[in-house]
């Protein structure tokens, strides 16, 4: 392999593979929460993005508090230390929210569309609470080491022209996502509660007539969802920054991920997350430099070779969503359609 | 065993069940028949706790269980099956059966993670029970098959299996014979009788197939327009003028009488 090809591969990894994997893992964790709620409670939870924002806000505040006390776990970000406590808080808030709002509609046996509208209301409330407490601006809460490999060091190490940088937040995202997904699947496949959740998702009527306590299944679903949302939100925040509005915007790609993979199907949510993330990254990346390395000299393009401006990145998930709904409404892995 | 006391259920102006009373005796297979719209399924849903009655009471073993939720009735040993067989389609036959018993240790998040031994012991006991049930129903060879791949009749057997997992006292069968072929229907009928004779079950079933009813049920309760029309042995009911009238209307009554049964 000549140097140009290696440079092209490094460039590709640096700008597409690593960011795509990271973003995909974040979307997958978010979509898992949406899919679990859809599978068990049978409604599209529009509040999920703002529940993520809420959980992350708690993490940010606890992180600041720890930092002010001088408690850090360098080289890892302090936010990791704040996570467990924040998860417990957002679990309680989510359960309280279910008890105060969604349980009422369950008792009334309301239609899924009523639930969706209620969840939109919850979304606005969470949205308001977050902005009220922490404000609408960008918040920085990362600390510790920033990079696993810096581009400059990589260049020095390999003598290549192109550098590969991997941020701590990116490495963390992927490692944590793998651990979480493994734990979640073990839980769903192996434990009695996990099986009860799957059973409840398969056939609610029958579950009600079995030894399955519906309120407990619902509560555990919310607990898991809150944990997933808080962790996904924190990882996203560490990777980019924490701004409440971004989390609301994440709702579209997260829903797209869940639907593309087949809503109600956890494997689908993960695959969907990566499909959406890579589509977004691949379509909005400017290939000029990549092509300079990849094509014979003299063929190098003059333009940016970018298919779509990053400003339009949300259009990508929207387009994929529309295509999937037109061609295969059940998603890649057969999800359920009410 | 179960007394239905003057139960009514009105949906708006429609009286789906209108002052119905009857009793289901311990160890009987009570048939509930009647023309479409007679209120059988609605009454079933009231007994099973899906709907609370507008008025009246359901007494189970001397205890008033009116308005209890299905899973609360489940705890008291009253189970039902569905007209269209319900199963947890993505779980295996064994998992379907193992899902039934309530309050398993593995259900609590804490013990699932921290009391593995206790959970495993209970799990093993329930697994043995499931194996015994599958043996009884001759479903053992399908233990690891996903329930969605079973035939209609096998799903009905699986539903009976669910009731056996908790040693139900009373089982409500909603058209257990619907959409099942003759051979399997016979097997289901045999299973029902075996459950009654060997395990002391009490059954109440909605059914349309007269042969099936004649073979299994005694007594048969006939409903029409939300009320109990009559009850008796299958033969008595078949000979009852009111029943024929309710099913076919007055005009056709004489015509039917002329035909051999």
Coordinates of C-alpha atoms in Angstrom, one line a residue:
Chain A
X1 CA 0.0 0.0 0.0
X2 CA 1.4 3.4 -0.9
X3 CA 1.4 6.3 1.5
X4 CA -1.5 8.0 -0.3
X5 CA -3.8 5.1 0.3
X6 CA -2.9 4.9 3.9
X7 CA -3.3 8.7 4.3
X8 CA -6.8 8.3 2.7
X9 CA -7.7 5.5 5.1
X10 CA -6.5 7.5 8.1
X11 CA -8.4 10.6 6.9
X12 CA -11.5 8.4 6.4
X13 CA -11.2 6.9 9.9
X14 CA -10.6 10.3 11.5
X15 CA -13.5 12.1 9.9
X16 CA -16.0 9.4 9.3
X17 CA -15.4 6.1 11.1
X18 CA -14.6 7.5 14.6
X19 CA -17.2 10.2 14.6
X20 CA -19.8 7.9 13.0
X21 CA -19.2 5.2 15.6
X22 CA -19.5 7.7 18.4
X23 CA -22.6 9.4 17.2
X24 CA -24.1 6.1 16.3
X25 CA -23.5 4.7 19.8
X26 CA -25.1 7.9 21.2
X27 CA -28.1 7.6 18.9
X28 CA -28.4 3.9 19.6
X29 CA -28.6 4.5 23.4
X30 CA -31.2 7.2 22.8
X31 CA -33.2 5.0 20.4
X32 CA -33.1 2.1 22.8
X33 CA -35.0 4.2 25.4
X34 CA -37.6 5.2 22.8
X35 CA -38.0 1.7 21.6
X36 CA -38.4 0.2 25.1
X37 CA -41.1 2.7 25.9
X38 CA -42.8 2.0 22.6
X39 CA -42.6 -1.7 23.1
X40 CA -43.8 -1.8 26.6
X41 CA -46.0 1.3 27.0
X42 CA -47.0 1.4 23.4
X43 CA -46.6 5.0 22.6
X44 CA -44.0 7.3 21.0
X45 CA -42.4 9.2 23.8
X46 CA -41.7 12.6 22.4
X47 CA -40.4 13.7 25.8
X48 CA -37.3 11.4 25.4
X49 CA -35.0 14.1 24.1
X50 CA -35.8 16.5 26.9
X51 CA -35.6 13.7 29.5
X52 CA -32.1 13.3 28.2
X53 CA -31.5 17.0 28.6
X54 CA -32.9 16.9 32.1
X55 CA -30.7 13.9 33.1
X56 CA -27.6 15.5 31.6
X57 CA -28.4 18.8 33.4
X58 CA -28.3 16.9 36.7
X59 CA -25.0 15.4 35.7
X60 CA -23.6 18.8 34.8
X61 CA -24.6 20.3 38.1
X62 CA -23.3 17.4 40.2
X63 CA -20.1 17.6 38.1
X64 CA -19.7 21.3 39.0
X65 CA -20.3 20.5 42.6
X66 CA -17.7 17.8 42.6
X67 CA -15.3 20.0 40.8
X68 CA -15.8 22.8 43.4
X69 CA -15.0 20.3 46.1
X70 CA -11.9 19.3 44.2
X71 CA -13.2 15.7 43.7
X72 CA -12.0 14.5 40.2
X73 CA -11.0 11.3 38.7
X74 CA -8.5 12.5 36.1
X75 CA -7.7 11.5 33.5
X76 CA -11.3 10.5 33.2
X77 CA -14.0 13.3 33.2
X78 CA -15.6 14.0 36.6
X79 CA -19.0 13.6 34.9
X80 CA -18.6 9.8 35.1
X81 CA -18.4 10.1 38.9
X82 CA -21.5 12.2 38.8
X83 CA -23.4 9.8 36.6
X84 CA -24.6 7.2 39.2
X85 CA -26.1 9.9 41.5
X86 CA -27.6 11.7 38.5
X87 CA -29.1 8.5 37.2
X88 CA -30.8 7.8 40.5
X89 CA -32.3 11.4 40.5
X90 CA -33.5 11.2 37.0
X91 CA -35.0 7.7 37.6
X92 CA -37.0 9.1 40.5
X93 CA -38.1 12.1 38.5
X94 CA -39.1 9.8 35.6
X95 CA -41.1 7.6 37.9
X96 CA -42.8 10.5 39.5
X97 CA -43.6 11.8 36.1
X98 CA -45.1 8.5 35.1
X99 CA -47.1 8.3 38.3
X100 CA -48.5 11.8 37.9
X101 CA -49.2 11.8 34.2
X102 CA -49.0 8.6 32.2
X103 CA -50.5 6.4 34.9
X104 CA -53.7 8.4 34.7
X105 CA -54.0 7.7 31.0
X106 CA -53.1 4.0 31.5
X107 CA -56.0 3.7 34.0
X108 CA -58.3 5.3 31.5
X109 CA -57.0 3.0 28.8
X110 CA -56.4 6.0 26.5
X111 CA -55.4 5.5 22.9
X112 CA -51.7 5.7 21.9
X113 CA -52.3 9.1 20.3
X114 CA -53.5 10.5 23.6
X115 CA -50.3 9.2 25.1
X116 CA -48.2 10.9 22.4
X117 CA -49.9 14.2 23.0
X118 CA -49.4 13.8 26.8
X119 CA -45.7 13.1 26.1
X120 CA -45.5 16.2 24.0
X121 CA -46.8 18.1 27.0
X122 CA -44.2 16.4 29.2
X123 CA -41.6 17.4 26.7
X124 CA -42.4 21.1 27.0
X125 CA -42.4 20.9 30.8
X126 CA -39.0 19.2 30.9
X127 CA -37.8 21.6 28.3
X128 CA -39.0 24.5 30.5
X129 CA -37.6 23.1 33.7
X130 CA -34.1 22.6 32.1
X131 CA -34.0 26.1 30.7
X132 CA -35.3 27.6 33.9
X133 CA -32.6 25.8 36.0
X134 CA -29.5 25.9 33.8
X135 CA -30.4 28.3 31.0
X136 CA -30.5 27.8 27.3
X137 CA -26.8 28.4 26.7
X138 CA -23.9 26.1 26.1
X139 CA -22.4 24.6 29.2
X140 CA -19.0 23.1 29.5
X141 CA -18.5 20.3 32.0
X142 CA -15.7 18.3 30.5
X143 CA -12.4 18.0 32.4
X144 CA -9.6 15.5 32.7
X145 CA -7.6 14.3 29.7
X146 CA -9.1 15.3 26.3
X147 CA -7.5 13.0 23.9
X148 CA -6.6 9.3 23.8
X149 CA -4.5 10.0 20.6
X150 CA -3.8 13.5 19.4
X151 CA -3.5 14.1 15.6
X152 CA -0.1 15.6 16.0
X153 CA 1.2 12.6 18.1
X154 CA -0.2 10.2 15.6
X155 CA 1.5 12.0 12.7
X156 CA 4.8 12.0 14.6
X157 CA 4.4 8.3 15.5
X158 CA 3.6 7.2 12.0
X159 CA 5.3 9.8 9.8
X160 CA 2.0 10.2 7.8
X161 CA 0.7 13.5 6.6
X162 CA -2.8 12.9 8.0
X163 CA -3.4 12.5 11.7
X164 CA -5.9 10.4 13.6
X165 CA -7.3 11.8 16.8
X166 CA -9.5 9.9 19.2
X167 CA -11.0 12.0 22.0
X168 CA -11.5 10.5 25.5
X169 CA -15.2 11.2 25.1
X170 CA -15.3 9.2 21.9
X171 CA -13.5 6.2 23.4
X172 CA -15.8 6.4 26.5
X173 CA -18.9 6.6 24.4
X174 CA -18.1 3.4 22.5
X175 CA -16.9 1.4 25.6
X176 CA -19.8 2.5 27.7
X177 CA -22.3 1.8 24.9
X178 CA -21.0 -1.7 24.5
X179 CA -21.2 -2.5 28.2
X180 CA -24.7 -1.0 28.5
X181 CA -26.0 -2.8 25.4
X182 CA -24.5 -6.1 26.6
X183 CA -26.0 -5.6 30.1
X184 CA -29.4 -4.7 28.6
X185 CA -29.6 -7.7 26.3
X186 CA -28.5 -10.0 29.1
X187 CA -31.3 -8.5 31.2
X188 CA -33.9 -8.8 28.5
X189 CA -33.0 -12.3 27.5
X190 CA -32.0 -13.9 30.8
X191 CA -33.8 -12.4 33.7
X192 CA -37.3 -13.0 34.7
X193 CA -38.1 -9.3 34.7
X194 CA -36.6 -8.9 31.3
X195 CA -38.6 -11.7 29.9
X196 CA -41.7 -10.2 31.6
X197 CA -41.0 -7.0 29.7
X198 CA -40.7 -8.8 26.5
X199 CA -43.9 -10.8 27.3
X200 CA -45.7 -7.6 28.1
X201 CA -44.5 -6.1 24.8
X202 CA -45.6 -9.1 22.9
X203 CA -49.1 -9.4 24.3
X204 CA -50.4 -7.0 26.9
X205 CA -53.7 -8.7 27.4
X206 CA -52.1 -12.0 28.1
X207 CA -49.5 -10.4 30.4
X208 CA -52.3 -8.9 32.4
X209 CA -53.7 -12.4 32.9
X210 CA -50.4 -13.9 33.9
X211 CA -48.3 -13.5 37.0
X212 CA -46.9 -10.3 35.5
X213 CA -47.5 -7.1 37.5
X214 CA -48.1 -4.5 34.8
X215 CA -47.2 -1.5 37.0
X216 CA -43.9 -3.1 37.9
X217 CA -43.0 -3.8 34.3
X218 CA -43.9 -0.2 33.5
X219 CA -41.8 1.1 36.4
X220 CA -38.8 -0.9 35.4
X221 CA -39.1 0.2 31.8
X222 CA -39.0 3.8 32.9
X223 CA -36.1 3.1 35.2
X224 CA -34.1 1.6 32.4
X225 CA -35.2 4.3 30.0
X226 CA -34.1 7.1 32.5
X227 CA -30.7 5.4 32.9
X228 CA -30.2 5.1 29.2
X229 CA -31.3 8.6 28.5
X230 CA -29.1 10.1 31.2
X231 CA -26.1 8.2 30.0
X232 CA -26.7 8.8 26.4
X233 CA -27.2 12.5 27.1
X234 CA -24.0 12.8 29.2
X235 CA -21.9 11.0 26.6
X236 CA -23.3 13.3 23.9
X237 CA -22.6 16.3 26.1
X238 CA -19.1 15.3 26.8
X239 CA -18.5 14.7 23.2
X240 CA -20.0 18.0 21.9
X241 CA -21.3 20.3 24.6
X242 CA -24.4 20.6 26.7
X243 CA -27.1 22.8 25.2
X244 CA -30.7 22.0 26.0
X245 CA -31.9 22.8 22.4
X246 CA -29.5 20.3 20.8
X247 CA -31.2 17.5 22.9
X248 CA -34.6 18.5 21.5
X249 CA -33.1 18.4 18.0
X250 CA -31.7 14.9 18.7
X251 CA -35.3 13.7 18.9
X252 CA -35.6 13.4 15.2
X253 CA -32.5 11.3 14.5
X254 CA -33.3 9.2 17.6
X255 CA -36.8 8.4 16.4
X256 CA -35.5 7.8 12.9
X257 CA -33.0 5.3 14.4
X258 CA -35.7 3.5 16.3
X259 CA -38.1 3.4 13.3
X260 CA -35.4 2.5 10.7
X261 CA -34.3 -0.5 12.8
X262 CA -37.9 -1.5 13.6
X263 CA -39.6 0.2 16.5
X264 CA -40.1 -1.9 19.6
X265 CA -37.1 -4.0 18.6
X266 CA -33.9 -3.3 20.7
X267 CA -31.5 -4.8 18.1
X268 CA -33.2 -2.6 15.5
X269 CA -32.6 0.5 17.6
X270 CA -28.9 -0.1 17.7
X271 CA -28.6 -0.9 14.1
X272 CA -30.8 2.0 13.2
X273 CA -28.6 4.3 15.4
X274 CA -25.5 3.4 13.3
X275 CA -27.4 3.6 10.0
X276 CA -28.6 7.1 10.8
X277 CA -25.3 8.3 12.2
X278 CA -23.2 7.0 9.3
X279 CA -25.6 8.4 6.7
X280 CA -25.4 11.8 8.3
X281 CA -21.6 11.8 8.6
X282 CA -21.0 10.3 5.2
X283 CA -23.4 12.6 3.4
X284 CA -22.3 15.8 5.1
X285 CA -18.5 15.2 4.9
X286 CA -16.5 17.2 2.4
X287 CA -14.5 14.6 0.4
X288 CA -12.1 16.9 -1.4
X289 CA -9.0 16.0 0.7
X290 CA -9.9 12.4 0.7
X291 CA -10.1 12.3 -3.1
X292 CA -6.8 14.1 -3.5
X293 CA -5.2 11.1 -1.8
X294 CA -7.5 8.4 -3.3
X295 CA -7.5 9.3 -7.0
X296 CA -4.5 9.5 -9.4
X297 CA -2.7 12.9 -9.5
X298 CA -4.4 15.3 -11.8
X299 CA -7.9 13.9 -11.1
X300 CA -8.2 15.8 -7.9
X301 CA -11.5 17.8 -7.7
X302 CA -11.6 21.5 -7.3
X303 CA -14.8 21.7 -5.4
X304 CA -15.4 20.6 -1.8
X305 CA -17.1 17.4 -2.9
X306 CA -19.7 17.7 -0.1
X307 CA -23.1 16.2 -0.8
X308 CA -24.9 18.2 1.7
X309 CA -24.0 21.1 4.0
X310 CA -23.8 20.1 7.7
X311 CA -26.5 22.7 8.3
X312 CA -28.9 20.2 6.7
X313 CA -27.8 17.2 8.6
X314 CA -31.2 16.7 10.2
X315 CA -32.7 16.4 6.7
X316 CA -30.7 13.2 6.3
X317 CA -32.5 11.4 9.1
X318 CA -35.7 12.8 7.9
X319 CA -35.2 11.5 4.4
X320 CA -34.2 8.1 5.6
X321 CA -37.3 8.0 7.8
X322 CA -39.6 8.9 4.9
X323 CA -37.9 6.3 2.7
X324 CA -38.2 3.6 5.3
X325 CA -41.8 4.4 6.0
X326 CA -42.6 4.2 2.3
X327 CA -40.6 1.1 1.5
X328 CA -40.6 -1.0 4.6
X329 CA -42.7 0.5 7.4
X330 CA -41.8 -2.2 9.9
X331 CA -38.1 -1.3 9.7
X332 CA -35.0 -3.4 9.0
X333 CA -35.9 -5.9 11.8
X334 CA -39.6 -6.3 11.9
X335 CA -40.8 -3.9 14.5
X336 CA -44.4 -3.6 15.6
X337 CA -46.9 -1.2 14.1
X338 CA -49.9 -0.4 16.1
Chain B
X1 CA -67.8 -22.1 43.0
X2 CA -68.7 -19.0 41.0
X3 CA -72.0 -17.3 41.4
X4 CA -73.0 -14.7 39.0
X5 CA -75.6 -12.6 40.8
X6 CA -77.9 -10.3 38.9
X7 CA -75.1 -8.9 36.8
X8 CA -75.7 -6.1 34.3
X9 CA -73.4 -4.2 32.1
X10 CA -74.6 -1.3 30.0
X11 CA -72.6 0.4 27.3
X12 CA -74.4 3.7 27.0
X13 CA -78.0 2.7 26.1
X14 CA -77.1 -0.8 25.1
X15 CA -77.7 -3.5 27.7
X16 CA -75.1 -6.0 26.8
X17 CA -75.7 -8.1 29.9
X18 CA -79.0 -7.5 31.6
X19 CA -79.6 -9.0 35.0
X20 CA -77.9 -12.4 34.5
X21 CA -77.7 -14.9 37.4
X22 CA -76.3 -18.4 37.4
X23 CA -73.8 -20.6 39.2
X24 CA -70.9 -22.6 38.0
X25 CA -70.5 -25.7 40.2
X26 CA -67.2 -27.1 41.5
X27 CA -65.8 -29.7 39.1
X28 CA -68.2 -29.0 36.3
X29 CA -67.6 -28.0 32.7
X30 CA -70.3 -25.4 32.3
X31 CA -71.1 -24.4 28.7
X32 CA -72.3 -20.9 27.8
X33 CA -74.0 -20.8 24.5
X34 CA -76.3 -18.4 22.8
X35 CA -76.7 -16.6 19.4
X36 CA -74.3 -13.8 18.4
X37 CA -74.8 -10.7 20.5
X38 CA -76.3 -12.6 23.4
X39 CA -73.7 -11.1 25.7
X40 CA -71.7 -14.2 26.3
X41 CA -68.3 -12.7 25.7
X42 CA -69.2 -9.5 27.5
X43 CA -70.3 -11.6 30.5
X44 CA -67.0 -13.5 30.2
X45 CA -65.1 -10.3 30.3
X46 CA -67.0 -9.2 33.4
X47 CA -66.3 -12.5 35.2
X48 CA -62.6 -12.3 34.1
X49 CA -62.3 -8.7 35.4
X50 CA -61.9 -6.9 32.1
X51 CA -65.0 -4.9 32.7
X52 CA -66.6 -4.0 36.0
X53 CA -70.3 -4.7 35.9
X54 CA -72.8 -1.8 36.0
X55 CA -74.6 -3.7 38.8
X56 CA -74.6 -7.1 40.4
X57 CA -71.9 -9.3 41.9
X58 CA -69.5 -12.0 41.1
X59 CA -68.8 -14.4 44.0
X60 CA -65.8 -16.7 43.8
X61 CA -65.7 -19.3 46.5
X62 CA -67.9 -17.2 48.8
X63 CA -65.8 -14.1 48.3
X64 CA -67.1 -11.0 46.4
X65 CA -64.6 -10.4 43.6
X66 CA -66.7 -7.9 41.7
X67 CA -64.6 -5.4 39.9
X68 CA -61.2 -7.0 40.7
X69 CA -58.7 -6.6 37.9
X70 CA -57.7 -9.7 35.8
X71 CA -54.3 -10.1 37.5
X72 CA -56.0 -9.9 40.9
X73 CA -58.4 -12.7 39.9
X74 CA -55.4 -14.6 38.6
X75 CA -54.0 -14.6 42.2
X76 CA -57.3 -16.1 43.3
X77 CA -57.0 -18.9 40.8
X78 CA -59.4 -17.7 38.1
X79 CA -57.8 -17.7 34.6
X80 CA -59.1 -17.3 31.1
X81 CA -58.1 -18.2 27.6
X82 CA -58.9 -16.2 24.5
X83 CA -61.0 -16.8 21.4
X84 CA -58.0 -16.2 19.3
X85 CA -55.2 -17.9 21.2
X86 CA -52.8 -15.5 22.9
X87 CA -49.2 -16.2 23.4
X88 CA -46.0 -14.4 24.0
X89 CA -44.9 -14.8 20.4
X90 CA -41.2 -14.1 20.8
X91 CA -40.7 -16.3 23.8
X92 CA -40.3 -20.1 23.6
X93 CA -43.0 -22.5 24.7
X94 CA -41.0 -23.1 27.9
X95 CA -40.6 -19.4 28.5
X96 CA -44.3 -18.9 27.9
X97 CA -45.1 -21.4 30.6
X98 CA -42.4 -20.1 33.0
X99 CA -43.7 -16.6 32.7
X100 CA -47.0 -17.5 34.3
X101 CA -46.3 -17.9 38.1
X102 CA -46.4 -14.6 39.9
X103 CA -44.0 -13.1 42.4
X104 CA -41.0 -14.9 41.2
X105 CA -37.8 -13.8 43.0
X106 CA -36.2 -12.9 39.7
X107 CA -38.8 -10.3 39.1
X108 CA -37.3 -7.9 41.5
X109 CA -34.4 -5.9 40.1
X110 CA -32.4 -6.3 43.3
X111 CA -32.7 -10.0 43.7
X112 CA -32.1 -10.6 39.9
X113 CA -28.7 -9.1 40.4
X114 CA -27.8 -9.8 44.0
X115 CA -29.6 -12.9 45.1
X116 CA -28.7 -15.2 42.2
X117 CA -28.8 -18.4 44.1
X118 CA -32.4 -18.0 45.4
X119 CA -33.5 -16.9 42.0
X120 CA -31.8 -19.9 40.4
X121 CA -33.4 -22.3 42.8
X122 CA -36.9 -21.0 42.2
X123 CA -36.2 -20.9 38.5
X124 CA -35.3 -24.6 38.6
X125 CA -38.5 -25.4 40.4
X126 CA -40.6 -23.5 37.9
X127 CA -38.7 -25.1 35.0
X128 CA -39.5 -28.6 36.4
X129 CA -43.1 -27.6 36.6
X130 CA -43.1 -26.4 33.0
X131 CA -41.5 -29.7 31.9
X132 CA -44.3 -31.6 33.7
X133 CA -47.0 -29.4 32.1
X134 CA -45.5 -29.9 28.6
X135 CA -45.4 -33.6 29.3
X136 CA -49.0 -33.6 30.2
X137 CA -50.0 -31.7 27.1
X138 CA -47.6 -33.7 24.9
X139 CA -45.8 -30.5 23.9
X140 CA -42.4 -31.4 25.2
X141 CA -40.9 -31.7 21.7
X142 CA -41.7 -28.0 21.2
X143 CA -40.2 -26.7 24.4
X144 CA -37.6 -24.5 22.7
X145 CA -39.8 -23.5 19.8
X146 CA -40.9 -19.8 19.6
X147 CA -44.6 -19.7 20.3
X148 CA -45.3 -17.8 17.1
X149 CA -44.4 -20.9 15.2
X150 CA -47.1 -23.1 16.8
X151 CA -50.2 -24.2 15.0
X152 CA -53.5 -22.8 16.1
X153 CA -54.4 -25.9 18.1
X154 CA -51.0 -26.1 19.7
X155 CA -51.5 -22.5 20.9
X156 CA -54.8 -23.5 22.5
X157 CA -53.0 -26.3 24.3
X158 CA -50.4 -23.8 25.4
X159 CA -53.1 -21.7 26.8
X160 CA -54.3 -24.6 28.8
X161 CA -50.7 -25.2 29.9
X162 CA -50.6 -21.7 31.2
X163 CA -53.5 -22.4 33.5
X164 CA -51.7 -25.5 34.8
X165 CA -48.6 -23.6 35.7
X166 CA -50.5 -22.1 38.7
X167 CA -52.9 -24.9 39.4
X168 CA -55.8 -22.8 38.5
X169 CA -59.1 -23.5 40.2
X170 CA -61.5 -22.1 37.6
X171 CA -60.7 -21.6 33.9
X172 CA -62.8 -19.6 31.5
X173 CA -62.4 -20.9 28.0
X174 CA -63.5 -18.5 25.2
X175 CA -64.2 -20.6 22.1
X176 CA -61.4 -23.0 22.7
X177 CA -62.5 -25.0 19.7
X178 CA -62.6 -22.1 17.2
X179 CA -60.3 -22.6 14.2
X180 CA -59.0 -26.0 15.4
X181 CA -59.0 -29.1 13.3
X182 CA -61.1 -32.2 14.4
X183 CA -58.1 -34.3 15.5
X184 CA -56.7 -31.6 17.7
X185 CA -60.1 -30.6 18.9
X186 CA -60.6 -34.1 20.3
X187 CA -57.2 -33.8 22.0
X188 CA -58.2 -30.5 23.5
X189 CA -61.5 -32.0 24.7
X190 CA -59.6 -34.9 26.2
X191 CA -57.2 -32.5 27.9
X192 CA -60.1 -30.6 29.4
X193 CA -61.7 -33.7 30.8
X194 CA -58.4 -35.0 32.2
X195 CA -57.8 -31.6 33.9
X196 CA -61.2 -31.8 35.5
X197 CA -60.9 -35.4 36.6
X198 CA -57.2 -35.6 37.5
X199 CA -56.7 -32.1 38.8
X200 CA -60.1 -31.0 40.0
X201 CA -60.5 -28.1 37.6
X202 CA -63.7 -26.2 37.0
X203 CA -64.4 -24.9 33.5
X204 CA -66.8 -22.5 32.0
X205 CA -66.7 -22.3 28.3
X206 CA -68.2 -20.3 25.5
X207 CA -68.6 -22.6 22.5
X208 CA -70.5 -22.8 19.2
X209 CA -69.7 -26.4 18.2
X210 CA -72.7 -28.4 19.4
X211 CA -70.9 -31.8 19.2
X212 CA -68.1 -30.4 21.3
X213 CA -70.6 -29.1 23.8
X214 CA -72.5 -32.3 24.0
X215 CA -69.4 -34.2 24.7
X216 CA -68.0 -32.0 27.4
X217 CA -70.5 -29.7 29.0
X218 CA -72.9 -30.3 31.8
X219 CA -74.8 -28.1 32.5
X220 CA -75.3 -25.8 29.5
X221 CA -76.5 -22.3 30.1
X222 CA -78.2 -20.6 27.2
X223 CA -78.1 -16.8 26.9
X224 CA -80.1 -14.5 24.7
X225 CA -80.3 -10.7 24.7
X226 CA -78.2 -10.4 27.8
X227 CA -80.2 -12.8 29.9
X228 CA -80.2 -16.4 30.8
X229 CA -82.8 -18.1 28.7
X230 CA -82.5 -21.6 30.2
X231 CA -80.1 -24.1 31.5
X232 CA -79.8 -27.9 31.7
X233 CA -78.1 -30.9 30.2
X234 CA -77.0 -30.6 26.5
X235 CA -79.9 -32.8 25.5
X236 CA -82.5 -30.8 27.5
X237 CA -81.2 -27.6 26.0
X238 CA -81.2 -28.9 22.4
X239 CA -84.8 -29.9 22.8
X240 CA -85.9 -26.6 24.4
X241 CA -88.3 -24.6 22.2
X242 CA -87.1 -21.2 23.5
X243 CA -83.5 -22.0 22.6
X244 CA -84.4 -23.0 19.0
X245 CA -86.4 -19.8 18.7
X246 CA -83.7 -17.6 20.1
X247 CA -81.2 -19.1 17.6
X248 CA -83.3 -19.2 14.6
X249 CA -86.3 -17.0 15.1
X250 CA -89.9 -18.3 15.3
X251 CA -90.4 -18.8 11.5
X252 CA -87.6 -21.3 11.2
X253 CA -88.5 -23.2 14.4
X254 CA -90.9 -25.6 12.7
X255 CA -88.7 -26.2 9.8
X256 CA -85.8 -27.2 12.0
X257 CA -88.1 -29.5 14.1
X258 CA -88.8 -31.4 10.9
X259 CA -85.1 -32.1 10.2
X260 CA -83.1 -34.8 12.1
X261 CA -80.8 -33.4 14.7

